[in-house]
C-alpha atoms as a printed R data frame, in Angstrom:
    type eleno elety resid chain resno       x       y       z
1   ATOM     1    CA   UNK     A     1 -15.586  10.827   0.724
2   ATOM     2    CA   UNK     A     2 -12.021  11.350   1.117
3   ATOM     3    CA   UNK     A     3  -9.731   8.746   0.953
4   ATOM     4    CA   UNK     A     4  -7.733   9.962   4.126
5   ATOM     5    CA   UNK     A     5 -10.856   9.744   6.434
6   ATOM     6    CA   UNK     A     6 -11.689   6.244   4.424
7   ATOM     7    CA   UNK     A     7  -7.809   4.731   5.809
8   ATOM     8    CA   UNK     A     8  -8.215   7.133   9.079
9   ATOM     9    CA   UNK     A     9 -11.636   5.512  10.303
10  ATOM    10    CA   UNK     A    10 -10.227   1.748   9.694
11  ATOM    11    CA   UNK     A    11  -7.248   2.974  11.589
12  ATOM    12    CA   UNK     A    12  -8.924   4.071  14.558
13  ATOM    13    CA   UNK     A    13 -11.296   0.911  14.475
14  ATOM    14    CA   UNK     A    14  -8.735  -1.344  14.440
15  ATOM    15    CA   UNK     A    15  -6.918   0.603  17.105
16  ATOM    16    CA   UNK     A    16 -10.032   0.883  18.980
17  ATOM    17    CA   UNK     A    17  -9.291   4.772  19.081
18  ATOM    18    CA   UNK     A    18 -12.237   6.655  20.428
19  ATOM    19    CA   UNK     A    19 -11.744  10.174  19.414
20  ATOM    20    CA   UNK     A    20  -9.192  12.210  16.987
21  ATOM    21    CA   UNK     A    21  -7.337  13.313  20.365
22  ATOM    22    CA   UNK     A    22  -6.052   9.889  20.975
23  ATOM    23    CA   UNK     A    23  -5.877   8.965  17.315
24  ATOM    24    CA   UNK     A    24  -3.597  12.511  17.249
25  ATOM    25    CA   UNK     A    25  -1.282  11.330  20.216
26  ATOM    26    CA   UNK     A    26  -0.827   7.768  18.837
27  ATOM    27    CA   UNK     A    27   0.352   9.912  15.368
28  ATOM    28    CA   UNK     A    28   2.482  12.033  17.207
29  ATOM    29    CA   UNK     A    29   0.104  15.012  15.218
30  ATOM    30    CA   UNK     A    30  -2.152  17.603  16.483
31  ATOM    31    CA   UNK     A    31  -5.781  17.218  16.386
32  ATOM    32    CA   UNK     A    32  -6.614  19.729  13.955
33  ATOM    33    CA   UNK     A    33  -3.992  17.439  11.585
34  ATOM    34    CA   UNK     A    34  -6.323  15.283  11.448
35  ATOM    35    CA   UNK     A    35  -9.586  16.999  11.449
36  ATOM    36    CA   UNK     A    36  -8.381  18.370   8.128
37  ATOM    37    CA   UNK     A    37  -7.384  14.878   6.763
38  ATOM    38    CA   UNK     A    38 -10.754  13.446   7.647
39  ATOM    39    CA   UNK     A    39 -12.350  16.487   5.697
40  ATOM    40    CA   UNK     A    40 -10.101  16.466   2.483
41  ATOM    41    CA   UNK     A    41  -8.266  20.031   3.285
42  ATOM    42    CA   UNK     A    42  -4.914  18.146   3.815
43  ATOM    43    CA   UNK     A    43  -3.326  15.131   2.925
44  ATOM    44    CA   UNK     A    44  -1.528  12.876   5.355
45  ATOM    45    CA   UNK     A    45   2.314  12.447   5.152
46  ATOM    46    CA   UNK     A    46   3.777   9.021   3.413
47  ATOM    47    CA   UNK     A    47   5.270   8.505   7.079
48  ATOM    48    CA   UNK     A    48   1.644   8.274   8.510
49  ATOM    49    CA   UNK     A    49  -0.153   6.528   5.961
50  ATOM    50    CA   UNK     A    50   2.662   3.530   6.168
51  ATOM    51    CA   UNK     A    51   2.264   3.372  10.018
52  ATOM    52    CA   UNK     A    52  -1.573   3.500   9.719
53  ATOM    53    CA   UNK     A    53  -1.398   1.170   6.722
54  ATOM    54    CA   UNK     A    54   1.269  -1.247   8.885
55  ATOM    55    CA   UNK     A    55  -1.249  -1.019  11.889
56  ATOM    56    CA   UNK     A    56  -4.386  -2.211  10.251
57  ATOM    57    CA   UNK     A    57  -3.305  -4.675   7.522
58  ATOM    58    CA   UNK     A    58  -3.501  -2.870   4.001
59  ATOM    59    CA   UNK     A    59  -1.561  -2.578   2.009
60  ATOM    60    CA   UNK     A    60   0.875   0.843   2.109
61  ATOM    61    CA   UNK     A    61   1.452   1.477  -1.657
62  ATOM    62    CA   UNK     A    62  -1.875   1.690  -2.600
63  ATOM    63    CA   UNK     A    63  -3.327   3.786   0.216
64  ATOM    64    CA   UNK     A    64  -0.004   6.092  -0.857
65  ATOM    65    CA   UNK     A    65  -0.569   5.939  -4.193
66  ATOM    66    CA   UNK     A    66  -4.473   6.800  -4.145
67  ATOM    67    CA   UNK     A    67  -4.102   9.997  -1.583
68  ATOM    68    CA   UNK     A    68  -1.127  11.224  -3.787
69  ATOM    69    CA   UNK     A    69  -3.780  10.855  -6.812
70  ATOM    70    CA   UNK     A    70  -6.347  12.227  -4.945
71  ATOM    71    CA   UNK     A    71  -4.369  15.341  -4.096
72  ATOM    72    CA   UNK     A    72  -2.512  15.688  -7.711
73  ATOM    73    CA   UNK     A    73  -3.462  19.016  -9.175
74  ATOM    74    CA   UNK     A    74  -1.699  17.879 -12.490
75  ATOM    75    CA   UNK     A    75  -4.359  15.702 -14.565
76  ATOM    76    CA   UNK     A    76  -0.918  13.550 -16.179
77  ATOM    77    CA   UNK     A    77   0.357  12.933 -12.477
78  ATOM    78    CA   UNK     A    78  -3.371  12.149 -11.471
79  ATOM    79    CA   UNK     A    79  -3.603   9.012 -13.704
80  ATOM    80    CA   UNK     A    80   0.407   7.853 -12.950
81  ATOM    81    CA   UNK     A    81  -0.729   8.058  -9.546
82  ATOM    82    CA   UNK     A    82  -3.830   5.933 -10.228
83  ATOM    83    CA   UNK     A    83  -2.208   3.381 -12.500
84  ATOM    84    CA   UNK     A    84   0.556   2.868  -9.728
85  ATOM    85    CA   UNK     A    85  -2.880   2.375  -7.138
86  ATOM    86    CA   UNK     A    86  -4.048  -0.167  -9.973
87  ATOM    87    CA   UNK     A    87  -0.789  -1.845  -9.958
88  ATOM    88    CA   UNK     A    88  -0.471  -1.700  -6.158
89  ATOM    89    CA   UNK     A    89  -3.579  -3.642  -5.742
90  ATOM    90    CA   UNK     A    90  -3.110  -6.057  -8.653
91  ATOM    91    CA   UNK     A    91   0.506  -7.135  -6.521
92  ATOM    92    CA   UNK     A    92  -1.545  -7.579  -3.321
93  ATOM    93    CA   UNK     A    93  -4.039  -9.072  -4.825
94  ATOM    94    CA   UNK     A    94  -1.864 -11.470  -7.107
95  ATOM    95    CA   UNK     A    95   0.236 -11.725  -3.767
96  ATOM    96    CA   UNK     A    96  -2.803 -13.033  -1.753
97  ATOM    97    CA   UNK     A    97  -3.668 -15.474  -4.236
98  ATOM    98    CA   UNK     A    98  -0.835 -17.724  -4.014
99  ATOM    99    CA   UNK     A    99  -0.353 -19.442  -0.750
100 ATOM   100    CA   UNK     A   100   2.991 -20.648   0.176
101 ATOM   101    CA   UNK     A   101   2.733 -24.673  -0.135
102 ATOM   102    CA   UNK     A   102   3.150 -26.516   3.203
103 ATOM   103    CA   UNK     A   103   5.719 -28.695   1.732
104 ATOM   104    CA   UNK     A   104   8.068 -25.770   0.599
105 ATOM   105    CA   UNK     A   105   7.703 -24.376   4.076
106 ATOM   106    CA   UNK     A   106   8.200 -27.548   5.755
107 ATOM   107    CA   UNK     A   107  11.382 -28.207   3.630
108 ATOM   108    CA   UNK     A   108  12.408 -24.364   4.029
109 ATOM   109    CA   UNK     A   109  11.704 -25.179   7.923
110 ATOM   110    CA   UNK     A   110  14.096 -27.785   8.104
111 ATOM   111    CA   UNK     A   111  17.160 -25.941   6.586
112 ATOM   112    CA   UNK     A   112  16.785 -23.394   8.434
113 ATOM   113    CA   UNK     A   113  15.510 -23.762  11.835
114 ATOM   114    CA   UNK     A   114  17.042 -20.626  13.113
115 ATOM   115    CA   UNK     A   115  15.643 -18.316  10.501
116 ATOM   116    CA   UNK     A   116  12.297 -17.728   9.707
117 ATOM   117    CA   UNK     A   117  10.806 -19.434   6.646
118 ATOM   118    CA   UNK     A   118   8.042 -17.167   5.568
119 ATOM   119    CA   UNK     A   119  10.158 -14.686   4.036
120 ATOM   120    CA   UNK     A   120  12.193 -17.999   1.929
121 ATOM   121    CA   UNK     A   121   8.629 -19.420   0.999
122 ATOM   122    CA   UNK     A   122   7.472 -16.064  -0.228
123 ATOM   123    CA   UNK     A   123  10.643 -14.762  -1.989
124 ATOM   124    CA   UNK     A   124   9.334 -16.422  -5.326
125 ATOM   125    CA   UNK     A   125   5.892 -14.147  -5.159
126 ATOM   126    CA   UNK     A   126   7.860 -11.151  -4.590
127 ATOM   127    CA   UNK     A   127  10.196 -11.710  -6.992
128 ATOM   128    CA   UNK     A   128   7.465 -12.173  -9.938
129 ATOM   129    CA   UNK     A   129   5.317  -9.081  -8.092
130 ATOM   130    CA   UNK     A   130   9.028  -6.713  -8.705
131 ATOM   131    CA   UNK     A   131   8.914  -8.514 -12.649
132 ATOM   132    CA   UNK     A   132   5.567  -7.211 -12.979
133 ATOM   133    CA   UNK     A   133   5.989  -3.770 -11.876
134 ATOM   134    CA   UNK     A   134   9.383  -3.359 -13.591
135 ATOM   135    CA   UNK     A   135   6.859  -4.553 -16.555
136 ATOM   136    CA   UNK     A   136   4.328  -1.815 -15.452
137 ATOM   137    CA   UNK     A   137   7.091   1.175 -15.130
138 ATOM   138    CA   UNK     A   138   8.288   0.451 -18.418
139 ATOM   139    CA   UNK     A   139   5.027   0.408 -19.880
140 ATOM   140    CA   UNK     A   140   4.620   4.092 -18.124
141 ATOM   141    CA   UNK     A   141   7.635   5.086 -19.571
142 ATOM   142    CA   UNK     A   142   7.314   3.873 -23.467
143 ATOM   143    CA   UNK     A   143   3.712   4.993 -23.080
144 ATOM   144    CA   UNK     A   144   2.416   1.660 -23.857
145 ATOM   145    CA   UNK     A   145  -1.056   0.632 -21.818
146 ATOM   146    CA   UNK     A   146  -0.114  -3.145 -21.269
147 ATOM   147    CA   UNK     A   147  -0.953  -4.964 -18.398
148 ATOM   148    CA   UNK     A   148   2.107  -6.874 -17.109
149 ATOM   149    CA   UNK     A   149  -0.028  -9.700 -15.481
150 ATOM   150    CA   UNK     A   150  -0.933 -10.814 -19.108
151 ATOM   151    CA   UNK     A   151   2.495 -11.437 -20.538
């Protein structure tokens, strides 16, 4: 099954889109765009997947990174493309895992009231998520096969 009609059928669910006409108008894309996503002749632009992706709650660089692979003619490209999906889910998932504590947000909350705290809670997460895929990129480059989770 392609991976385009996989992210394009959640879309429309969760958009409660009935037919490829209105899923085409939402898109700004003709019809026939997506008839030939949802059958694997074409892949969708980045600029599409990240709305779709925004839209229904995934996550952007993994759906990018697994039609790019999917698409990849080049078998060396192919698996870059699927390691960065690997690594794309790994950062959700490792993302997910870690909750921001109520007291941190309550403190964050309380310095400042004006701005919200979310993104202060969360800036920790990302920051060890960028460490791990500055791990993973130099690991592509040096040709090493280390996962930077484990260090």
């Amino acid at each position: 099954m392609s991976t385009a009609k996989i992210l394009l059928d959640k879309w429309m669910k969760t958009r409660s889109l009935a037919s490829l006409k209105d899923a085409a108008k939402v898109l700004g894309k003709s019809s026939t765009a997506l008839t030939n996503w949802r059958t694997g002749y074409a892949k969708p632009d980045d600029a599409s997947i990240a709305l779709m992706c925004e839209q229904c709650g995934e996550d952007g660089a993994l759906w990018v990174a697994k039609l790019h692979a999917e698409f990849e003619s080049d078998q060396r490209m192919k698996r870059v493309w699927l390691r960065l999906a690997q690594v794309a889910a790994a950062i959700t998932l490792a993302v997910g895992l870690h909750p921001a504590r109520a007291a941190t947000v309550a403190h964050l909350e309380a310095g400042f009231s004006t701005v919200p705290s979310i993104h202060y809670a969360q800036l920790r997460r990302w920051r060890r998520a960028a460490g791990m895929l500055r791990a993973f990129l130099r690991s592509l480059l040096h040709g090493t096969q280390e996962c930077p989770g484990n260090a």
